[in-house]
Amino acid sequence: PGDERLTRRVQGMDQDGVEVVTSVTMERPLTLFLNAQEVGTMMTIGDYPEYLAVGYLLNQNMLISRDEITAIDFDPEIDTVVVRTGDQTNFEDKLKKKFKKGINNG
């Protein structure tokens, strides 16, 4: 709650019509990479982006329990998280095959 990057001050009116200034939670885009492969961009309040990235990758089965995470890099200037593993993941192999298939059919 104390992190000023997560909220913005806005002016409004309360239920009695009295002007108030309050904090509103802001969402920002966060782009996620798994090694060199872009996974996508999600909207988040930006709190604990490293945990969000790993949780998302595990939830989507892009990482499995035997994958070793070697680094998690977050760059707040470009709102990007890169999760790095020791070896190429199954997810990256699947995307390469899908991409090659699309090119060959096009």
PDB file of C-alpha atoms in Angstrom:
ATOM      1  CA  PRO A   1       0.000   0.000   0.000  1.00  0.00           C
ATOM      2  CA  GLY A   2       2.896   2.367   0.573  1.00  0.00           C
ATOM      3  CA  ASP A   3       4.415   1.936  -2.895  1.00  0.00           C
ATOM      4  CA  GLU A   4       3.592   5.149  -4.768  1.00  0.00           C
ATOM      5  CA  ARG A   5       4.098   3.461  -8.172  1.00  0.00           C
ATOM      6  CA  LEU A   6       1.003   1.311  -7.613  1.00  0.00           C
ATOM      7  CA  THR A   7      -1.503   4.138  -7.227  1.00  0.00           C
ATOM      8  CA  ARG A   8      -2.372   7.561  -8.575  1.00  0.00           C
ATOM      9  CA  ARG A   9      -4.053  10.404  -6.729  1.00  0.00           C
ATOM     10  CA  VAL A  10      -7.378  11.462  -8.269  1.00  0.00           C
ATOM     11  CA  GLN A  11     -10.006  14.011  -7.368  1.00  0.00           C
ATOM     12  CA  GLY A  12     -13.635  12.971  -7.064  1.00  0.00           C
ATOM     13  CA  MET A  13     -16.789  13.270  -4.978  1.00  0.00           C
ATOM     14  CA  ASP A  14     -17.948  11.150  -2.111  1.00  0.00           C
ATOM     15  CA  GLN A  15     -21.506   9.910  -1.492  1.00  0.00           C
ATOM     16  CA  ASP A  16     -22.459  13.310   0.014  1.00  0.00           C
ATOM     17  CA  GLY A  17     -21.173  15.335  -2.933  1.00  0.00           C
ATOM     18  CA  VAL A  18     -18.091  16.527  -1.084  1.00  0.00           C
ATOM     19  CA  GLU A  19     -14.925  16.785  -3.159  1.00  0.00           C
ATOM     20  CA  VAL A  20     -12.234  14.328  -2.077  1.00  0.00           C
ATOM     21  CA  VAL A  21      -8.773  13.329  -3.236  1.00  0.00           C
ATOM     22  CA  THR A  22      -8.041   9.614  -3.008  1.00  0.00           C
ATOM     23  CA  SER A  23      -5.629   7.002  -4.299  1.00  0.00           C
ATOM     24  CA  VAL A  24      -6.686   4.711  -7.142  1.00  0.00           C
ATOM     25  CA  THR A  25      -4.876   1.522  -8.055  1.00  0.00           C
ATOM     26  CA  MET A  26      -3.329   1.739 -11.519  1.00  0.00           C
ATOM     27  CA  GLU A  27      -2.761  -1.101 -13.960  1.00  0.00           C
ATOM     28  CA  ARG A  28       0.268  -1.107 -16.235  1.00  0.00           C
ATOM     29  CA  PRO A  29       1.404  -3.443 -18.996  1.00  0.00           C
ATOM     30  CA  LEU A  30       4.063  -6.016 -18.120  1.00  0.00           C
ATOM     31  CA  THR A  31       5.781  -7.902 -20.937  1.00  0.00           C
ATOM     32  CA  LEU A  32       6.990 -11.385 -20.060  1.00  0.00           C
ATOM     33  CA  PHE A  33       9.817 -13.300 -21.706  1.00  0.00           C
ATOM     34  CA  LEU A  34      10.833 -16.902 -21.092  1.00  0.00           C
ATOM     35  CA  ASN A  35      14.512 -16.925 -22.036  1.00  0.00           C
ATOM     36  CA  ALA A  36      14.585 -15.262 -25.484  1.00  0.00           C
ATOM     37  CA  GLN A  37      10.933 -16.000 -26.320  1.00  0.00           C
ATOM     38  CA  GLU A  38       8.298 -13.327 -25.710  1.00  0.00           C
ATOM     39  CA  VAL A  39       5.313 -14.897 -23.974  1.00  0.00           C
ATOM     40  CA  GLY A  40       3.041 -11.866 -24.035  1.00  0.00           C
ATOM     41  CA  THR A  41       1.977  -8.699 -22.286  1.00  0.00           C
ATOM     42  CA  MET A  42      -0.408  -8.686 -19.357  1.00  0.00           C
ATOM     43  CA  MET A  43      -2.002  -5.936 -17.322  1.00  0.00           C
ATOM     44  CA  THR A  44      -0.953  -5.819 -13.685  1.00  0.00           C
ATOM     45  CA  ILE A  45      -0.721  -3.377 -10.817  1.00  0.00           C
ATOM     46  CA  GLY A  46       3.035  -3.983 -10.957  1.00  0.00           C
ATOM     47  CA  ASP A  47       3.497  -5.324  -7.440  1.00  0.00           C
ATOM     48  CA  TYR A  48       6.036  -8.203  -7.270  1.00  0.00           C
ATOM     49  CA  PRO A  49       6.427  -8.637 -11.047  1.00  0.00           C
ATOM     50  CA  GLU A  50       9.010 -11.409 -10.617  1.00  0.00           C
ATOM     51  CA  TYR A  51       6.593 -13.564  -8.598  1.00  0.00           C
ATOM     52  CA  LEU A  52       3.780 -12.832 -11.045  1.00  0.00           C
ATOM     53  CA  ALA A  53       5.962 -13.936 -13.968  1.00  0.00           C
ATOM     54  CA  VAL A  54       7.006 -17.242 -12.409  1.00  0.00           C
ATOM     55  CA  GLY A  55       3.483 -17.959 -11.163  1.00  0.00           C
ATOM     56  CA  TYR A  56       2.034 -17.306 -14.611  1.00  0.00           C
ATOM     57  CA  LEU A  57       4.596 -19.543 -16.341  1.00  0.00           C
ATOM     58  CA  LEU A  58       3.939 -22.369 -13.873  1.00  0.00           C
ATOM     59  CA  ASN A  59       0.170 -21.957 -14.107  1.00  0.00           C
ATOM     60  CA  GLN A  60       0.288 -22.122 -17.914  1.00  0.00           C
ATOM     61  CA  ASN A  61       2.615 -25.176 -17.837  1.00  0.00           C
ATOM     62  CA  MET A  62       5.308 -23.203 -19.636  1.00  0.00           C
ATOM     63  CA  LEU A  63       7.589 -24.107 -16.743  1.00  0.00           C
ATOM     64  CA  ILE A  64       7.474 -27.417 -14.903  1.00  0.00           C
ATOM     65  CA  SER A  65       8.909 -28.376 -11.538  1.00  0.00           C
ATOM     66  CA  ARG A  66      12.134 -29.790 -12.989  1.00  0.00           C
ATOM     67  CA  ASP A  67      12.965 -26.567 -14.906  1.00  0.00           C
ATOM     68  CA  GLU A  68      15.753 -24.690 -13.144  1.00  0.00           C
ATOM     69  CA  ILE A  69      15.276 -20.925 -13.024  1.00  0.00           C
ATOM     70  CA  THR A  70      18.719 -19.338 -13.235  1.00  0.00           C
ATOM     71  CA  ALA A  71      17.680 -15.678 -13.181  1.00  0.00           C
ATOM     72  CA  ILE A  72      14.690 -13.363 -13.146  1.00  0.00           C
ATOM     73  CA  ASP A  73      15.359  -9.899 -14.510  1.00  0.00           C
ATOM     74  CA  PHE A  74      12.875  -7.055 -14.135  1.00  0.00           C
ATOM     75  CA  ASP A  75      13.380  -3.736 -15.898  1.00  0.00           C
ATOM     76  CA  PRO A  76      10.921  -1.168 -14.488  1.00  0.00           C
ATOM     77  CA  GLU A  77      11.782   1.398 -17.183  1.00  0.00           C
ATOM     78  CA  ILE A  78      10.321  -0.807 -19.929  1.00  0.00           C
ATOM     79  CA  ASP A  79       7.988  -2.900 -17.700  1.00  0.00           C
ATOM     80  CA  THR A  80       9.547  -6.194 -18.782  1.00  0.00           C
ATOM     81  CA  VAL A  81      10.375  -9.404 -16.912  1.00  0.00           C
ATOM     82  CA  VAL A  82      12.708 -12.049 -18.325  1.00  0.00           C
ATOM     83  CA  VAL A  83      12.671 -15.463 -16.661  1.00  0.00           C
ATOM     84  CA  ARG A  84      15.793 -17.425 -17.554  1.00  0.00           C
ATOM     85  CA  THR A  85      16.233 -21.178 -17.264  1.00  0.00           C
ATOM     86  CA  GLY A  86      19.327 -23.346 -17.494  1.00  0.00           C
ATOM     87  CA  ASP A  87      17.996 -25.216 -20.517  1.00  0.00           C
ATOM     88  CA  GLN A  88      15.545 -24.438 -23.266  1.00  0.00           C
ATOM     89  CA  THR A  89      12.031 -25.224 -22.082  1.00  0.00           C
ATOM     90  CA  ASN A  90       9.406 -27.400 -23.747  1.00  0.00           C
ATOM     91  CA  PHE A  91       7.350 -24.251 -24.338  1.00  0.00           C
ATOM     92  CA  GLU A  92      10.018 -22.722 -26.571  1.00  0.00           C
ATOM     93  CA  ASP A  93      10.250 -25.931 -28.623  1.00  0.00           C
ATOM     94  CA  LYS A  94       6.481 -25.911 -29.151  1.00  0.00           C
ATOM     95  CA  LEU A  95       6.495 -22.296 -30.309  1.00  0.00           C
ATOM     96  CA  LYS A  96       9.334 -22.922 -32.769  1.00  0.00           C
ATOM     97  CA  LYS A  97       7.459 -25.865 -34.310  1.00  0.00           C
ATOM     98  CA  LYS A  98       4.240 -23.854 -34.503  1.00  0.00           C
ATOM     99  CA  PHE A  99       6.044 -20.905 -36.094  1.00  0.00           C
ATOM    100  CA  LYS A 100       7.844 -23.082 -38.672  1.00  0.00           C
ATOM    101  CA  LYS A 101       4.579 -24.842 -39.517  1.00  0.00           C
ATOM    102  CA  GLY A 102       2.877 -21.482 -40.091  1.00  0.00           C
ATOM    103  CA  ILE A 103       5.655 -20.282 -42.378  1.00  0.00           C
ATOM    104  CA  ASN A 104       5.660 -23.478 -44.428  1.00  0.00           C
ATOM    105  CA  ASN A 105       1.880 -23.304 -44.903  1.00  0.00           C
ATOM    106  CA  GLY A 106       1.893 -19.606 -45.832  1.00  0.00           C
TER     107      GLY A 106
END
